[in-house]
Short mmCIF file of C-alpha atoms in Angstrom, two decimals:
data_model
loop_
_atom_site.label_atom_id
_atom_site.label_comp_id
_atom_site.label_asym_id
_atom_site.label_seq_id
_atom_site.Cartn_x
_atom_site.Cartn_y
_atom_site.Cartn_z
CA GLN J 834 -102.33 71.88 171.44
CA VAL J 835 -99.96 74.06 173.26
CA GLN J 836 -98.17 72.98 176.20
CA LEU J 837 -96.60 75.27 178.92
CA VAL J 838 -93.78 74.01 180.92
CA GLU J 839 -92.84 76.27 184.03
CA SER J 840 -89.62 76.12 186.18
CA GLY J 841 -87.88 78.31 188.84
CA GLY J 842 -90.09 78.45 191.85
CA GLY J 843 -89.16 77.69 195.22
CA LEU J 844 -88.63 79.10 198.94
CA VAL J 845 -86.47 82.17 199.37
CA GLN J 846 -86.00 84.85 202.25
CA PRO J 847 -87.60 88.18 202.17
CA GLY J 848 -85.14 90.61 199.98
CA GLY J 849 -84.03 87.66 197.85
CA SER J 850 -84.56 86.88 194.18
CA LEU J 851 -86.12 84.03 192.28
CA ARG J 852 -86.26 83.55 188.30
CA LEU J 853 -89.23 81.79 186.68
CA SER J 854 -89.01 80.48 183.17
CA CYS J 855 -91.88 79.24 180.91
CA ALA J 856 -91.31 77.58 177.48
CA ALA J 857 -94.35 77.08 175.31
CA SER J 858 -94.45 74.28 172.61
CA GLY J 859 -96.80 72.61 170.53
CA SER J 860 -99.20 73.76 167.65
CA ILE J 861 -97.84 77.31 167.73
CA PHE J 862 -98.68 79.66 164.54
CA ARG J 863 -98.36 82.89 166.40
CA ILE J 864 -97.93 84.08 169.98
CA HIS J 865 -99.98 87.11 170.69
CA GLY J 866 -99.02 87.33 174.39
CA LEU J 867 -96.84 85.77 177.05
CA GLY J 868 -97.19 86.43 180.90
CA TRP J 869 -97.22 85.32 184.32
CA TYR J 870 -100.11 85.49 186.75
CA ARG J 871 -100.19 84.19 190.42
CA GLN J 872 -102.85 83.31 192.81
CA ALA J 873 -102.34 83.34 197.03
CA PRO J 874 -104.54 81.25 199.00
CA GLY J 875 -107.88 82.50 199.40
CA LYS J 876 -107.60 85.03 196.71
CA GLU J 877 -108.20 85.81 193.06
CA ARG J 878 -105.97 85.12 190.50
CA GLU J 879 -104.10 88.12 189.41
CA LEU J 880 -101.87 89.42 186.64
CA VAL J 881 -98.31 89.71 187.35
CA ALA J 882 -96.59 90.82 184.41
CA ARG J 883 -97.42 90.36 180.90
CA HIS J 884 -95.72 91.03 177.22
CA THR J 885 -97.66 91.28 174.41
CA ASN J 886 -97.28 92.77 170.76
CA ASP J 887 -98.02 96.13 172.27
CA GLY J 888 -95.50 96.01 175.11
CA THR J 889 -95.12 95.13 178.33
CA SER J 890 -97.30 95.47 181.61
CA TYR J 891 -96.93 94.98 185.14
CA GLN J 892 -98.99 94.86 188.42
CA ASP J 893 -98.50 98.22 190.31
CA SER J 894 -97.12 96.10 193.47
CA VAL J 895 -94.33 94.50 191.63
CA LYS J 896 -93.31 97.53 189.35
CA GLY J 897 -89.39 97.94 189.81
CA ARG J 898 -89.37 94.58 191.49
CA PHE J 899 -89.92 92.18 188.73
CA THR J 900 -88.86 92.25 185.00
CA ILE J 901 -90.64 90.08 182.28
CA SER J 902 -88.46 89.05 179.27
CA ARG J 903 -89.61 87.02 176.06
CA ASP J 904 -87.43 85.01 173.79
CA PHE J 905 -89.23 85.27 170.49
CA ALA J 906 -87.07 82.59 168.90
CA LYS J 907 -87.36 80.11 171.50
CA ASN J 908 -91.03 80.80 172.50
CA THR J 909 -90.08 81.32 176.32
CA VAL J 910 -90.76 84.08 178.56
CA THR J 911 -88.73 84.81 181.71
CA LEU J 912 -89.83 86.63 185.09
CA GLN J 913 -87.02 87.85 187.40
CA MET J 914 -88.42 88.59 190.45
CA ASN J 915 -86.07 90.69 193.05
CA SER J 916 -86.63 92.38 196.45
CA LEU J 917 -89.22 89.56 197.29
CA LYS J 918 -91.50 90.36 199.90
CA PRO J 919 -93.80 87.58 201.86
CA GLU J 920 -96.86 88.95 200.06
CA ASP J 921 -95.48 87.79 196.88
CA THR J 922 -96.00 84.38 198.05
CA ALA J 923 -98.21 82.33 195.63
CA VAL J 924 -98.58 79.84 192.90
CA TYR J 925 -97.49 81.40 189.85
CA TYR J 926 -99.05 80.46 186.51
CA CYS J 927 -97.38 81.09 182.90
CA TYR J 928 -99.96 82.39 180.40
CA ALA J 929 -100.17 82.26 176.85
CA TYR J 930 -102.44 83.78 174.03
CA VAL J 931 -101.74 81.54 170.88
CA ALA J 932 -103.23 81.41 167.91
CA THR J 933 -102.53 77.53 166.66
CA THR J 934 -103.45 78.25 163.14
CA PHE J 935 -103.81 81.27 160.52
CA TRP J 936 -107.50 80.77 160.51
CA LYS J 937 -108.15 80.41 164.08
CA SER J 938 -108.53 83.01 166.67
CA PRO J 939 -105.96 83.17 169.64
CA ALA J 940 -106.98 81.14 172.59
CA GLU J 941 -105.81 81.25 176.28
CA TYR J 942 -103.44 78.49 177.47
CA TRP J 943 -102.06 77.96 181.24
CA GLY J 944 -99.32 76.31 182.73
CA PRO J 945 -99.53 73.85 185.76
CA GLY J 946 -98.13 76.56 188.07
CA THR J 947 -95.08 76.66 190.16
CA GLN J 948 -95.00 77.75 193.99
CA VAL J 949 -93.02 80.63 195.08
CA THR J 950 -92.78 81.15 198.76
CA VAL J 951 -91.26 84.18 200.50
CA SER J 952 -90.55 83.43 204.17
CA SER J 953 -87.75 83.65 206.70
#
């Protein structure tokens, strides 16, 4: 019903930058939130940044380094990641909280994930 396509992961040296993008498509009536989560090996999936109708929120460890932005017309969300650290290495997942019709409650949708590796 709702598809999320991510792009922009890769390998970068510490201190470098990457930009992740995610496009939502399909049966979208209203997007209540878009964001990014990440999961490192052996760890739980955690919120990185989220944009909802109430505003934006960030995990404390990325504040001041990462910026989330949303294009309402294109149903896209972008995560600009600067000053990357080895501990940012993880699979990053795009997340969307979407109502597919006027009558349905919103549901969570996830992208397949994109690998971000920060290493020298």
